[in-house]
Amino acid sequence: MKKLVIFTAILLSSAFSACGFYPYGEDVRFYFLNPKNFSYQSYSSFYYSVLSFEQNSEAVISNQDNEKLWRKYCDNKVLIADISTVLDSFSFSDIQGNSSNPFLHYLYSQKDIEAINYLKFAKNCEYFNTWQDDPWERNENTATAKRNDLLNKATVLASKSKKVEFKKRYAFLALRLAFYNKDMKSIEKIYSRYFSANQSNDVIDVWALYFKATSETNPALKNLYFAKVFAASPEKRFVSWQYFESQVPVADVLNLAKNKKEKANVLLLYGLYNPDKNLENIKQMYAENPNYDGLSFLLYRELGKLEDWVFTPYYSLFYTNDDYWESDPENENVLKILERSDIDRQYAKEVLEFINSVDLSKVENPNFWKYARAELLLMTKNYSESLNQVAELEKVLPSENLLRNNVEIIKALNLFANQTYGNAKIPDAAKEIIIKNKDNKHFIFALGRELEYLGNTDDAALLYASLNHPSIGNEYYNNVYYKSLKNSNHTYDTYYYDYFDYLDAVYSPEQLQSFINEINGLSKNPDSFYRNFYSINQSEINSLYDLLGTKYIRQNKLNLALNTFNKLGENYFDAQYSLWERDGKDNYYSSSKVFDQNPFYHLKYTPDFIPEKEHFRVNKISVTRKLIEYLNKANNPKEKDRDYYYFLVANCYYNMSQYGNAWMMRRYSVSSAGNYSIREDNQEFNTAGLAKYYYGKAFENAQTYKFKALCLRMQGRCENYNYDFMGENTMNYSSQAGNYEDRRFEQNKYYQDLKNNYPDQYEDMMSGCESFKTYFKARR
């Protein structure tokens, strides 16, 4: 039964991603094998993929065996291109004696009426060589009857033909018509008369065997036939693979094979059906037919698997077969993913040991096998030996050989990885290779990751930054998705594809400052590589300074933050963070980081209750400056309004959490689905702990019961956020009892303090926010 092959790329929705996309499968797979650099395009439909095989219509290589057969028939006096024109493009009416086509001209000049009549008859049959003659099936019976008529004519013409080649050609047309009429009995009868499965002299025999295989009732014999067709005809490979019954025991099929070549053909198809480790199959194929290009292709495919299994988790910290929703939460931990990479490196070592045992003089493409050895040595972290193998290949491969490009990529990866922690750099010997392959995003990212693992975060960030420019023809579909070693199971934005977001989440202020220093000196760097590889524009540099100041805010290092923001100047912040003054006329992206209220005087979802005594343009630099000013006043024992300034400071810290109107002081985006991240101020951003602390300082300096009650009420609000935060990390909310709110209130010590020590104010404070204005006014 023919398999229904469905090829679907699945986009998984993620609760942690606002757009609903979470990378998976081919989105995250790392690979360095460029199929264009290898000689296995005739197997292109079977290149390794996480998802499945598919017919590669653009890359299917026709050996033009039929055209070559016709050319031989014409004593090699006609060009193959002219024959192809007739076979592929001409209709019945185009086959005329006055045709300018050299192929037809030759046949008519030779008065080869049998050949001309055959071509006309074949053209008459073409319309019926398909399942889709009528999508509405209105003329199904008519088409069946017409095919039967043509089938009968073809068998008569085959029997009457004087030349053996035309007997076979007419018989083949009859086989094909019988196939589309689902007439298996006729296939058996015609095939047995004109063909033999044990004799394949030309492409007509191979194509006939394909139809014979479709009618075969013995599953093992059917598989043997399809394996022979697969090996002999690149054009029939995909359909042969579809019909091949992989559940039939391989031993049953091998027992029917008559020689080592046939056994190797059988093993090839079983190998293609194996998505897992296939080394034993490859070893068996080598024993049967070491010079088979199918054996080399299976090794190429196994190398593709190992690239995925080893390099994808090692460089991206993804695992291509993980389902975001169904995977074991334990496996979401990136350290577990790295363990998978190490396990598969052991399998790479097994494949390497096999290659080391092979007699390379017997294989179809010794240089490819040497390349495979070089990459497997890289996978097994034997960098020095891998570089030795690369050097050997560089000596024998001509400069124009496409394989050299892949050799150079492996060379660069070795050079990067073969360094010690703290002393890693971009090796001089790799710089030309990097420039040549700067649009190969997975390669460039892998180099950056090697440097990051080895402590060189400056050059790693430079390589990551270069990925932001679109590759030619791949502006939207060639992103590299990756995680951080700091990722935990419950983080927002668990993956990255933009270097700024990665630096935002992972780099320390010191690392970021060092990177800024490097890029500021790129234009003056004496090394031409740094001057020419990638230039970060001033706008990006400004954004990095903005990020640096933001990181200091997260660490509550306000003076360092202000000093950094001052380097950008007021104009930068006026343009970036005060866009609300222009009535929201700026684009959607810009509006996502707008300060729409003063964070010292206004709280989200709370009626205004504090008179705005100072009016100033609100942005990052002004908020930081005012926060420092108000903290200095609040901390001054001589200040008579310390409680007031502590309260304003607390408001600002509250608003810098995810619950406030100034969250953009700490983040560049937030999500309604949750904002748990790997950033160092994750707990503060989700709990407003500093706000709770400074509301407490305001309470300590308060002089009236009502204002003390208001301070406790605000502390209690922050405590609730802390309770939510702890609950998110320890509970399954779907299983919580209905008395969740009551239990949370009982555990909130600030609400209990308010209830026990300020009973007269308790009802006002807990019934809503309407009384806040009165209670704040009662501060004095």
Short mmCIF file of N, CA and C in Angstrom, two decimals, residues 103-155:
data_model
loop_
_atom_site.label_atom_id
_atom_site.label_comp_id
_atom_site.label_asym_id
_atom_site.label_seq_id
_atom_site.Cartn_x
_atom_site.Cartn_y
_atom_site.Cartn_z
N PHE A 103 16.66 15.93 -33.89
CA PHE A 103 16.32 14.54 -33.57
C PHE A 103 15.28 14.02 -34.54
N LEU A 104 14.19 14.76 -34.70
CA LEU A 104 13.14 14.33 -35.63
C LEU A 104 13.65 14.36 -37.06
N HIS A 105 14.45 15.39 -37.37
CA HIS A 105 15.00 15.47 -38.74
C HIS A 105 15.81 14.23 -39.06
N TYR A 106 16.57 13.76 -38.10
CA TYR A 106 17.38 12.56 -38.32
C TYR A 106 16.49 11.35 -38.57
N LEU A 107 15.46 11.16 -37.74
CA LEU A 107 14.58 9.99 -37.91
C LEU A 107 13.87 10.01 -39.25
N TYR A 108 13.39 11.19 -39.66
CA TYR A 108 12.69 11.28 -40.95
C TYR A 108 13.66 11.10 -42.11
N SER A 109 14.88 11.61 -41.94
CA SER A 109 15.87 11.45 -43.02
C SER A 109 16.28 9.99 -43.19
N GLN A 110 16.20 9.24 -42.09
CA GLN A 110 16.53 7.81 -42.14
C GLN A 110 15.31 6.96 -42.50
N LYS A 111 14.19 7.65 -42.66
CA LYS A 111 12.92 6.99 -42.97
C LYS A 111 12.62 5.88 -41.94
N ASP A 112 12.91 6.25 -40.69
CA ASP A 112 12.71 5.29 -39.59
C ASP A 112 11.26 5.41 -39.11
N ILE A 113 10.36 4.82 -39.89
CA ILE A 113 8.93 4.93 -39.62
C ILE A 113 8.56 4.28 -38.28
N GLU A 114 9.26 3.20 -37.92
CA GLU A 114 8.93 2.53 -36.66
C GLU A 114 9.22 3.43 -35.46
N ALA A 115 10.34 4.13 -35.49
CA ALA A 115 10.68 5.04 -34.40
C ALA A 115 9.71 6.21 -34.35
N ILE A 116 9.36 6.75 -35.53
CA ILE A 116 8.45 7.89 -35.59
C ILE A 116 7.07 7.49 -35.10
N ASN A 117 6.58 6.34 -35.52
CA ASN A 117 5.27 5.87 -35.07
C ASN A 117 5.26 5.62 -33.56
N TYR A 118 6.38 5.10 -33.05
CA TYR A 118 6.45 4.88 -31.60
C TYR A 118 6.34 6.21 -30.85
N LEU A 119 7.06 7.22 -31.30
CA LEU A 119 7.01 8.53 -30.61
C LEU A 119 5.61 9.10 -30.63
N LYS A 120 4.91 8.95 -31.79
CA LYS A 120 3.55 9.47 -31.87
C LYS A 120 2.62 8.71 -30.92
N PHE A 121 2.79 7.41 -30.87
CA PHE A 121 1.93 6.62 -29.98
C PHE A 121 2.21 6.97 -28.52
N ALA A 122 3.48 7.15 -28.18
CA ALA A 122 3.85 7.49 -26.80
C ALA A 122 3.24 8.84 -26.41
N LYS A 123 3.25 9.78 -27.37
CA LYS A 123 2.65 11.09 -27.07
C LYS A 123 1.14 10.97 -26.87
N ASN A 124 0.50 10.06 -27.57
CA ASN A 124 -0.94 9.84 -27.39
C ASN A 124 -1.25 9.27 -26.01
N CYS A 125 -0.29 8.58 -25.44
CA CYS A 125 -0.50 7.94 -24.13
C CYS A 125 -0.26 8.89 -22.96
N GLU A 126 0.45 9.99 -23.19
CA GLU A 126 0.93 10.82 -22.09
C GLU A 126 -0.19 11.33 -21.19
N TYR A 127 -1.32 11.74 -21.78
CA TYR A 127 -2.40 12.30 -20.99
C TYR A 127 -2.93 11.32 -19.95
N PHE A 128 -2.80 10.04 -20.24
CA PHE A 128 -3.39 9.02 -19.37
C PHE A 128 -2.39 8.46 -18.36
N ASN A 129 -1.20 9.02 -18.33
CA ASN A 129 -0.18 8.54 -17.39
C ASN A 129 -0.24 9.33 -16.08
N THR A 130 -1.39 9.34 -15.46
CA THR A 130 -1.56 10.07 -14.20
C THR A 130 -2.80 9.58 -13.49
N TRP A 131 -2.80 9.76 -12.17
CA TRP A 131 -4.00 9.45 -11.38
C TRP A 131 -5.01 10.58 -11.49
N GLN A 132 -4.56 11.77 -11.82
CA GLN A 132 -5.38 12.97 -11.72
C GLN A 132 -5.94 13.39 -13.06
N ASP A 133 -6.52 12.45 -13.83
CA ASP A 133 -7.04 12.84 -15.13
C ASP A 133 -8.27 13.72 -15.00
N ASP A 134 -9.04 13.56 -13.91
CA ASP A 134 -10.22 14.39 -13.69
C ASP A 134 -10.43 14.53 -12.20
N PRO A 135 -10.14 15.69 -11.61
CA PRO A 135 -10.23 15.83 -10.14
C PRO A 135 -11.63 15.58 -9.60
N TRP A 136 -12.66 15.73 -10.44
CA TRP A 136 -14.03 15.51 -9.98
C TRP A 136 -14.51 14.09 -10.30
N GLU A 137 -13.63 13.29 -10.95
CA GLU A 137 -13.93 11.89 -11.28
C GLU A 137 -15.18 11.74 -12.14
N ARG A 138 -15.46 12.78 -12.93
CA ARG A 138 -16.66 12.69 -13.79
C ARG A 138 -16.42 11.78 -14.99
N ASN A 139 -15.13 11.69 -15.42
CA ASN A 139 -14.84 10.90 -16.62
C ASN A 139 -13.99 9.68 -16.30
N GLU A 140 -14.10 9.21 -15.05
CA GLU A 140 -13.24 8.11 -14.62
C GLU A 140 -13.44 6.88 -15.50
N ASN A 141 -14.66 6.52 -15.77
CA ASN A 141 -14.92 5.33 -16.59
C ASN A 141 -14.42 5.52 -18.01
N THR A 142 -14.57 6.74 -18.52
CA THR A 142 -14.10 7.03 -19.87
C THR A 142 -12.59 6.89 -19.95
N ALA A 143 -11.88 7.44 -18.93
CA ALA A 143 -10.43 7.36 -18.92
C ALA A 143 -9.96 5.92 -18.81
N THR A 144 -10.64 5.13 -17.99
CA THR A 144 -10.27 3.73 -17.83
C THR A 144 -10.42 2.97 -19.15
N ALA A 145 -11.53 3.23 -19.83
CA ALA A 145 -11.78 2.56 -21.12
C ALA A 145 -10.73 2.97 -22.15
N LYS A 146 -10.38 4.27 -22.17
CA LYS A 146 -9.39 4.74 -23.13
C LYS A 146 -8.02 4.12 -22.83
N ARG A 147 -7.67 4.03 -21.56
CA ARG A 147 -6.39 3.40 -21.20
C ARG A 147 -6.37 1.94 -21.65
N ASN A 148 -7.49 1.24 -21.42
CA ASN A 148 -7.56 -0.16 -21.84
C ASN A 148 -7.34 -0.29 -23.34
N ASP A 149 -7.94 0.61 -24.08
CA ASP A 149 -7.80 0.59 -25.54
C ASP A 149 -6.34 0.80 -25.94
N LEU A 150 -5.69 1.81 -25.31
CA LEU A 150 -4.29 2.08 -25.61
C LEU A 150 -3.40 0.94 -25.14
N LEU A 151 -3.73 0.35 -23.99
CA LEU A 151 -2.96 -0.78 -23.47
C LEU A 151 -2.99 -1.94 -24.46
N ASN A 152 -4.16 -2.24 -24.96
CA ASN A 152 -4.28 -3.35 -25.92
C ASN A 152 -3.48 -3.05 -27.19
N LYS A 153 -3.56 -1.80 -27.65
CA LYS A 153 -2.79 -1.43 -28.85
C LYS A 153 -1.29 -1.56 -28.60
N ALA A 154 -0.85 -1.14 -27.39
CA ALA A 154 0.57 -1.20 -27.06
C ALA A 154 1.07 -2.65 -27.05
N THR A 155 0.27 -3.56 -26.51
CA THR A 155 0.69 -4.97 -26.47
C THR A 155 0.74 -5.56 -27.88
#
